[in-house]
Coordinates of C-alpha atoms in Angstrom, one line a residue:
X1 CA 19.8 21.7 -11.3
X2 CA 19.4 25.0 -10.8
X3 CA 20.1 23.4 -7.5
X4 CA 22.9 21.8 -5.5
X5 CA 25.6 22.6 -8.1
X6 CA 24.6 26.3 -7.7
X7 CA 23.5 26.4 -4.1
X8 CA 24.1 24.4 -0.9
X9 CA 23.2 20.7 -1.1
X10 CA 20.1 19.9 1.1
X11 CA 21.3 18.8 4.5
X12 CA 18.3 16.9 5.9
X13 CA 15.6 14.6 4.6
X14 CA 13.0 17.3 4.9
X15 CA 15.2 19.7 2.9
X16 CA 15.6 17.0 0.2
X17 CA 11.9 16.4 0.1
X18 CA 11.2 20.1 -0.3
X19 CA 13.7 20.3 -3.1
X20 CA 12.2 17.3 -4.8
X21 CA 8.8 18.9 -4.6
X22 CA 10.1 22.1 -6.1
X23 CA 11.4 20.2 -9.2
X24 CA 7.9 18.9 -10.2
X25 CA 6.4 20.8 -13.1
X26 CA 3.1 20.3 -14.8
X27 CA 4.6 20.0 -18.3
X28 CA 6.7 16.9 -17.5
X29 CA 6.0 14.4 -20.3
X30 CA 4.4 11.1 -19.6
X31 CA 6.4 7.9 -20.1
X32 CA 9.3 6.1 -18.5
X33 CA 12.1 7.3 -20.8
X34 CA 13.5 10.0 -18.5
X35 CA 13.5 7.9 -15.4
X36 CA 14.8 4.9 -17.3
X37 CA 17.7 6.9 -18.6
X38 CA 18.7 8.1 -15.1
X39 CA 18.3 4.5 -13.7
X40 CA 20.8 3.2 -16.3
X41 CA 23.3 5.8 -15.2
X42 CA 22.8 4.6 -11.6
X43 CA 22.9 0.9 -12.7
X44 CA 19.8 0.1 -10.5
X45 CA 17.4 -1.5 -13.0
X46 CA 18.2 -4.9 -11.3
X47 CA 18.4 -3.9 -7.6
X48 CA 18.6 -7.5 -6.4
X49 CA 18.9 -11.1 -7.7
X50 CA 15.2 -11.6 -7.1
X51 CA 12.7 -8.8 -7.9
X52 CA 9.0 -8.9 -7.4
X53 CA 6.6 -6.1 -8.5
X54 CA 3.3 -5.6 -6.6
X55 CA 0.6 -3.5 -8.2
X56 CA -3.2 -3.3 -7.7
X57 CA -6.0 -1.0 -6.6
X58 CA -6.0 -2.3 -3.0
X59 CA -3.9 -4.8 -1.0
X60 CA -0.5 -3.8 -2.2
X61 CA 0.9 -3.0 1.2
X62 CA -0.3 -6.1 2.9
X63 CA 0.8 -8.4 0.1
X64 CA 4.2 -6.7 0.0
X65 CA 4.5 -7.1 3.8
X66 CA 3.8 -10.9 3.7
X67 CA 6.1 -11.5 0.7
X68 CA 9.0 -9.8 2.4
X69 CA 8.3 -11.5 5.8
X70 CA 8.2 -15.0 4.1
X71 CA 11.4 -14.3 2.2
X72 CA 13.2 -12.9 5.2
X73 CA 12.3 -16.0 7.2
X74 CA 14.3 -17.9 4.6
X75 CA 17.4 -16.0 5.7
X76 CA 17.3 -13.5 2.8
X77 CA 18.1 -9.8 2.9
X78 CA 14.9 -8.3 1.5
X79 CA 14.5 -4.7 0.4
X80 CA 11.0 -3.2 0.3
X81 CA 9.8 -0.1 -1.4
X82 CA 6.2 1.1 -0.8
X83 CA 4.2 4.3 -0.8
X84 CA 2.8 6.4 0.6
X85 CA 4.3 6.5 4.1
X86 CA 2.2 7.1 7.2
X87 CA 4.5 8.9 9.7
X88 CA 8.0 9.3 8.1
X89 CA 9.3 9.2 4.5
X90 CA 11.9 6.6 5.6
X91 CA 9.1 4.0 5.9
X92 CA 9.0 3.8 2.1
X93 CA 12.5 2.2 2.0
X94 CA 13.5 -0.7 4.3
X95 CA 15.5 -3.9 4.5
X96 CA 14.1 -6.8 6.6
X97 CA 11.8 -4.4 8.4
X98 CA 14.4 -1.7 9.3
X99 CA 13.7 1.7 7.7
X100 CA 16.5 3.5 5.8
X101 CA 18.4 5.9 8.0
X102 CA 18.3 9.7 7.4
X103 CA 22.0 9.6 6.4
X104 CA 21.5 6.8 3.9
X105 CA 18.4 8.4 2.5
X106 CA 20.1 11.8 2.0
X107 CA 23.1 10.0 0.4
X108 CA 20.8 8.2 -2.0
X109 CA 19.0 11.5 -3.0
X110 CA 22.5 13.0 -3.7
X111 CA 23.3 10.0 -5.9
X112 CA 20.2 10.7 -8.0
X113 CA 21.0 14.4 -8.1
X114 CA 24.5 13.7 -9.4
X115 CA 23.2 11.2 -12.0
X116 CA 20.2 13.0 -13.4
X117 CA 22.1 16.0 -14.9
X118 CA 19.4 18.2 -16.7
X119 CA 16.8 15.4 -16.7
X120 CA 13.6 16.6 -15.0
X121 CA 12.1 14.2 -12.4
X122 CA 8.9 14.2 -10.5
X123 CA 8.9 13.7 -6.7
X124 CA 7.9 10.1 -7.0
X125 CA 10.4 9.3 -9.7
X126 CA 13.2 10.9 -7.7
X127 CA 12.3 8.9 -4.6
X128 CA 12.0 5.7 -6.6
X129 CA 15.4 6.1 -8.1
X130 CA 16.9 6.8 -4.7
X131 CA 15.4 3.7 -3.3
X132 CA 16.5 1.5 -6.2
X133 CA 20.1 2.9 -6.1
X134 CA 20.3 2.3 -2.3
X135 CA 19.0 -1.3 -2.7
X136 CA 21.6 -1.9 -5.4
X137 CA 24.3 -0.9 -3.0
X138 CA 23.1 -3.1 -0.1
X139 CA 23.9 -6.5 -1.7
X140 CA 20.4 -7.8 -1.1
X141 CA 18.9 -11.2 -2.0
X142 CA 15.5 -9.9 -3.0
X143 CA 13.5 -6.7 -3.5
X144 CA 9.7 -6.4 -3.3
X145 CA 8.7 -3.2 -5.0
X146 CA 5.2 -1.7 -4.7
X147 CA 3.8 0.2 -7.7
X148 CA 2.8 3.7 -6.6
X149 CA -0.1 4.4 -9.1
X150 CA -1.4 2.4 -12.0
X151 CA 1.4 0.4 -13.4
X152 CA 2.3 0.9 -17.0
X153 CA 3.7 4.4 -16.5
X154 CA 4.7 4.1 -12.9
X155 CA 8.4 4.8 -12.2
X156 CA 8.8 1.4 -10.4
X157 CA 7.9 -0.4 -13.7
X158 CA 11.3 0.3 -15.1
X159 CA 12.9 -2.6 -13.2
X160 CA 13.8 -6.0 -14.5
X161 CA 11.3 -8.1 -12.5
X162 CA 11.1 -11.9 -12.1
X163 CA 7.4 -11.9 -11.3
X164 CA 4.6 -9.4 -11.1
X165 CA 1.5 -9.2 -9.0
X166 CA -1.8 -7.3 -9.4
X167 CA -3.6 -7.7 -6.1
X168 CA -7.0 -6.3 -7.2
X169 CA -8.6 -4.2 -10.0
X170 CA -11.1 -1.6 -9.1
X171 CA -12.1 2.0 -9.8
X172 CA -9.7 4.5 -8.2
X173 CA -7.6 7.4 -9.6
X174 CA -9.9 7.5 -12.6
X175 CA -8.5 10.9 -13.7
X176 CA -5.1 9.2 -14.3
X177 CA -6.0 5.6 -15.1
X178 CA -9.4 5.8 -16.9
X179 CA -13.0 5.5 -15.9
X180 CA -13.6 1.8 -16.6
X181 CA -12.3 -1.3 -15.0
X182 CA -11.2 -2.6 -18.4
X183 CA -8.9 0.5 -18.9
X184 CA -7.6 0.2 -15.3
X185 CA -6.9 -3.5 -15.9
X186 CA -4.8 -2.6 -18.9
X187 CA -2.8 0.0 -16.9
X188 CA -2.2 -2.3 -13.9
X189 CA -1.5 -5.5 -15.8
X190 CA 1.0 -3.8 -18.1
X191 CA 3.6 -4.5 -15.4
X192 CA 3.8 -8.1 -16.8
X193 CA 7.0 -9.3 -18.3
X194 CA 7.6 -11.6 -21.3
X195 CA 8.0 -15.2 -20.2
X196 CA 7.3 -14.5 -16.6
X197 CA 4.3 -14.9 -14.4
X198 CA 1.7 -12.2 -13.4
X199 CA -0.4 -13.4 -10.5
X200 CA -3.8 -11.6 -10.4
X201 CA -5.7 -11.6 -7.1
X202 CA -8.9 -10.1 -8.5
X203 CA -11.6 -12.8 -8.9
X204 CA -13.3 -12.7 -12.3
X205 CA -11.0 -10.0 -13.5
X206 CA -11.9 -7.9 -16.5
X207 CA -11.2 -9.6 -19.9
X208 CA -8.5 -7.0 -20.6
X209 CA -6.4 -8.2 -17.7
X210 CA -5.4 -11.5 -19.2
X211 CA -5.4 -10.0 -22.7
X212 CA -2.8 -7.4 -21.6
X213 CA -0.5 -10.0 -20.0
X214 CA -0.7 -12.3 -23.0
X215 CA 0.0 -9.5 -25.4
X216 CA 3.2 -8.7 -23.4
X217 CA 4.2 -12.4 -23.6
X218 CA 3.5 -13.0 -19.9
X219 CA 1.9 -15.9 -18.1
X220 CA -1.4 -15.1 -16.4
X221 CA -2.2 -16.8 -13.1
X222 CA -5.7 -16.0 -11.8
X223 CA -7.3 -16.3 -8.3
X224 CA -10.5 -18.3 -8.6
X225 CA -9.1 -20.3 -11.5
X226 CA -5.5 -21.3 -10.8
X227 CA -5.5 -20.7 -7.0
X228 CA -8.1 -19.6 -4.4
X229 CA -8.8 -19.1 -0.7
X230 CA -11.8 -19.2 1.5
X231 CA -12.3 -18.0 5.1
X232 CA -14.1 -20.2 7.6
X233 CA -16.4 -19.0 10.3
X234 CA -13.6 -19.2 12.9
X235 CA -11.3 -17.1 10.7
X236 CA -9.1 -20.0 9.6
X237 CA -8.2 -20.1 5.9
X238 CA -8.5 -22.9 3.3
X239 CA -6.0 -22.3 0.5
X240 CA -5.6 -24.1 -2.8
X241 CA -2.7 -23.2 -5.1
X242 CA -0.2 -24.4 -7.7
X243 CA 3.1 -25.5 -6.0
X244 CA 5.2 -25.6 -9.2
X245 CA 5.7 -23.2 -12.0
X246 CA 5.2 -25.7 -14.9
X247 CA 2.9 -28.4 -13.5
X248 CA -0.9 -28.0 -13.2
X249 CA -0.9 -29.5 -9.8
X250 CA -2.9 -28.1 -6.9
X251 CA -2.3 -28.6 -3.2
X252 CA -4.4 -27.6 -0.2
X253 CA -3.3 -25.9 3.0
X254 CA -5.2 -24.8 6.1
X255 CA -3.9 -21.6 7.7
X256 CA -4.8 -19.7 10.9
X257 CA -6.7 -16.5 10.9
X258 CA -4.8 -13.6 9.4
X259 CA -4.6 -9.9 10.2
X260 CA -4.6 -9.0 6.5
X261 CA -7.2 -9.8 3.8
X262 CA -7.2 -13.6 3.0
X263 CA -7.0 -12.8 -0.8
X264 CA -3.6 -11.1 -0.2
X265 CA -2.4 -14.1 1.8
X266 CA -3.2 -16.4 -1.1
X267 CA -1.7 -14.2 -3.7
X268 CA 1.6 -13.8 -1.9
X269 CA 1.8 -17.6 -1.3
X270 CA 1.0 -18.4 -4.9
X271 CA 3.6 -16.0 -6.1
X272 CA 6.4 -17.4 -3.9
X273 CA 5.4 -21.0 -4.9
X274 CA 5.8 -20.1 -8.6
X275 CA 9.3 -18.6 -7.9
X276 CA 10.4 -21.7 -5.9
X277 CA 10.7 -19.7 -2.7
X278 CA 7.9 -21.1 -0.6
X279 CA 8.5 -22.3 3.0
X280 CA 6.8 -25.4 4.5
X281 CA 3.2 -25.0 5.5
X282 CA 3.8 -24.7 9.3
X283 CA 6.3 -21.9 8.9
X284 CA 4.0 -20.0 6.5
X285 CA 1.2 -20.4 9.0
X286 CA 3.3 -19.0 11.8
X287 CA 4.3 -16.0 9.7
X288 CA 0.8 -15.3 8.5
X289 CA -0.5 -15.4 12.1
X290 CA 2.1 -13.0 13.4
X291 CA 2.0 -10.4 10.6
X292 CA 0.7 -6.9 11.5
X293 CA 0.8 -4.0 9.0
X294 CA 0.6 -0.4 10.1
X295 CA -2.7 1.2 9.0
X296 CA -4.3 -2.1 7.9
X297 CA -6.9 -3.4 10.3
X298 CA -4.6 -2.1 13.0
X299 CA -6.1 -2.4 16.5
X300 CA -5.5 -0.2 19.5
X301 CA -7.0 -0.3 23.0
X302 CA -7.1 2.5 25.5
X303 CA -7.0 1.9 29.3
X304 CA -10.4 3.7 29.4
X305 CA -12.0 0.9 27.4
X306 CA -12.1 2.6 24.1
X307 CA -10.9 0.5 21.1
X308 CA -9.9 1.8 17.6
X309 CA -9.3 0.0 14.3
X310 CA -7.2 2.0 11.9
X311 CA -7.4 1.3 8.2
X312 CA -6.2 3.3 5.2
X313 CA -9.2 2.2 3.1
X314 CA -10.0 5.1 0.8
X315 CA -12.1 3.7 -2.1
X316 CA -15.3 1.6 -2.5
X317 CA -13.5 -1.7 -3.0
X318 CA -11.5 -1.3 0.2
X319 CA -14.4 0.0 2.2
X320 CA -16.6 -2.9 1.1
X321 CA -14.0 -5.3 2.4
X322 CA -14.3 -3.6 5.8
X323 CA -18.0 -3.7 5.6
X324 CA -17.9 -7.5 4.9
X325 CA -15.8 -8.3 8.0
X326 CA -18.8 -8.4 10.3
X327 CA -16.9 -6.3 12.9
X328 CA -18.9 -5.1 15.9
X329 CA -18.5 -1.3 15.4
X330 CA -20.0 1.4 17.5
X331 CA -19.0 4.3 15.4
X332 CA -16.9 5.6 12.5
X333 CA -14.3 8.4 12.3
X334 CA -13.9 9.4 8.7
X335 CA -11.5 11.8 6.9
X336 CA -11.2 11.7 3.1
X337 CA -9.7 13.4 0.1
X338 CA -11.9 15.2 -2.4
X339 CA -11.0 13.1 -5.4
X340 CA -12.3 9.9 -3.8
X341 CA -15.8 8.5 -4.2
X342 CA -17.0 9.5 -0.8
X343 CA -20.7 8.8 -1.5
X344 CA -20.0 5.3 -2.6
X345 CA -17.5 4.6 0.2
X346 CA -19.9 5.4 3.1
X347 CA -22.7 3.2 1.7
X348 CA -20.6 0.0 2.0
X349 CA -19.1 0.6 5.4
X350 CA -20.6 -1.0 8.5
X351 CA -24.1 0.4 9.3
X352 CA -23.4 2.4 12.5
X353 CA -25.5 5.0 14.2
X354 CA -22.7 7.5 15.0
X355 CA -20.1 9.1 12.7
X356 CA -17.4 11.7 13.4
X357 CA -16.3 13.5 10.3
X358 CA -12.8 15.0 10.4
X359 CA -11.4 17.6 8.1
X360 CA -8.0 16.9 6.5
X361 CA -5.3 19.3 5.4
X362 CA -3.8 19.7 1.9
X363 CA -4.7 20.6 -1.7
X364 CA -6.8 17.5 -2.3
X365 CA -8.3 17.3 1.2
X366 CA -11.9 17.8 2.2
X367 CA -12.6 20.0 5.1
X368 CA -15.2 18.9 7.6
X369 CA -18.1 20.8 6.0
X370 CA -17.5 19.6 2.5
X371 CA -17.0 16.0 3.8
X372 CA -20.3 16.2 5.7
X373 CA -22.2 17.3 2.6
X374 CA -20.9 14.3 0.6
X375 CA -21.4 11.9 3.4
X376 CA -25.0 13.0 3.8
X377 CA -25.6 12.5 0.1
X378 CA -24.2 9.0 0.2
X379 CA -26.0 7.9 3.4
X380 CA -29.3 9.4 2.1
X381 CA -29.0 7.3 -1.0
X382 CA -28.5 4.2 1.2
X383 CA -31.5 5.1 3.3
X384 CA -29.5 5.7 6.4
X385 CA -29.7 8.7 8.8
X386 CA -27.1 8.3 11.5
X387 CA -25.9 11.0 13.9
X388 CA -23.1 13.0 12.3
X389 CA -20.6 15.2 14.2
X390 CA -18.0 17.4 12.4
X391 CA -14.5 18.2 13.6
X392 CA -11.7 20.3 12.2
X393 CA -9.3 17.4 12.2
X394 CA -8.8 13.7 13.1
X395 CA -7.1 14.5 16.5
X396 CA -10.1 16.6 17.6
X397 CA -12.5 13.8 16.6
X398 CA -10.5 11.2 18.6
X399 CA -10.0 13.5 21.5
X400 CA -13.8 13.9 21.8
X401 CA -14.1 10.1 22.3
X402 CA -11.8 10.2 25.3
X403 CA -13.2 13.4 26.6
X404 CA -16.7 11.8 26.7
X405 CA -15.5 8.6 28.2
X406 CA -16.4 6.4 25.2
X407 CA -15.7 2.7 25.7
X408 CA -16.9 1.2 22.4
X409 CA -15.1 0.1 19.2
X410 CA -14.6 2.8 16.5
X411 CA -13.4 2.4 13.0
X412 CA -11.0 5.1 11.8
X413 CA -10.4 5.3 8.0
X414 CA -10.6 7.2 4.7
X415 CA -7.0 8.0 3.8
X416 CA -3.3 7.5 4.7
X417 CA -3.6 11.1 6.1
X418 CA -6.4 10.0 8.4
X419 CA -4.4 7.1 9.8
X420 CA -1.3 9.3 10.1
X421 CA -3.2 11.7 12.3
X422 CA -4.7 8.9 14.3
X423 CA -1.3 7.3 15.0
X424 CA 0.1 10.7 16.0
X425 CA -2.8 11.1 18.4
X426 CA -2.0 7.6 19.9
X427 CA 1.8 7.9 19.9
X428 CA 2.3 11.5 20.8
X429 CA 4.0 14.2 18.8
X430 CA 6.9 12.1 17.6
X431 CA 6.8 8.8 15.7
X432 CA 9.1 7.3 18.3
X433 CA 6.9 8.2 21.2
X434 CA 4.0 6.1 22.5
X435 CA 1.4 7.0 25.1
X436 CA 1.4 4.2 27.6
X437 CA -2.4 4.4 27.9
X438 CA -2.7 2.8 24.5
X439 CA -1.9 -0.9 23.7
X440 CA -1.6 -2.4 20.2
X441 CA -3.8 -5.6 20.0

């Protein structure tokens, strides 16, 4: 570094994050060689006795949350790495639901700094190595690691994994992953490991998905063929899956309504069954029923009668799932990034008569005016003409609902940044605060 060995070591998480951002250069070569080399020095390629990789276009966070909850219920110490965070970077690294402390996070960053020498690392690579090194020091029983982007060249893909999951395969991040679902299937399914299972939650996946797994020597398990789930009218779930790794046997379970997508429930259960770590049906049912995940169909109710559902959905596949839920929605608050398919997203959301369009901050963000233009194009193509209102930011849009005494149900979505601002509006200026007028439901 032209860094801590020549200047003061960062003293806080924010200082470390700023330092990590300063290291990123546009000419860093693609590939995993650099991050793999540093990981070997840190001895963190096998951060726990059981390691599960979770990739996919949508559903990674909820699948990861259920996997970790079911493993923890077995008395295991489970490390979870996911991204991006919503309110605090510490959310990315946790053990049994407890986020890493600032002190441990800073110590982990310092470990990476000492190990990397002159090796250049991106922000994400640096953070990934810090998480893996910390997990390695915690004497865990299991790690569930979420792939950040794509799969094949993602820094998380360096680990020695026992099983891999691809939750879904859809168009997103095309500039990095390719413009076809076949190319994206190759990138995502390249997290397979020889002789080990890859569980794919995408029904009727692109042909290249199984071809990629097979070429790597992995064993492809597909939703719709090897396991499946259906949702009944009352929300209860009918699940059929393989209970053993080497026997073509199927068993059927009935589970209660879940607060996460049913497909992700099925994929997590199938994965744990193949690993021999599945609890009895009743215990799984209780865990599924209780699970709540921040920013995923997260419901809040205000004493005034206003209700909000927050969701980080930011692409067409995720938005279509929300549109298929049959939710009674009175309006939508939307904030999105400019590299997302805004026009396609708005067409598949619930058909409401009122929209509040919120500007976001940042290099990839859309301000309210640019967002409005793209939303209008998308809604016009769908033959819709709802009332549109524009606001500088999400907090202003939500504030207008309370100011006007709204009592309906509004869907708030479009980005992790959108949900972050919504949660800050609900909780106050600090992640640890909570306005008593709001209740999580």
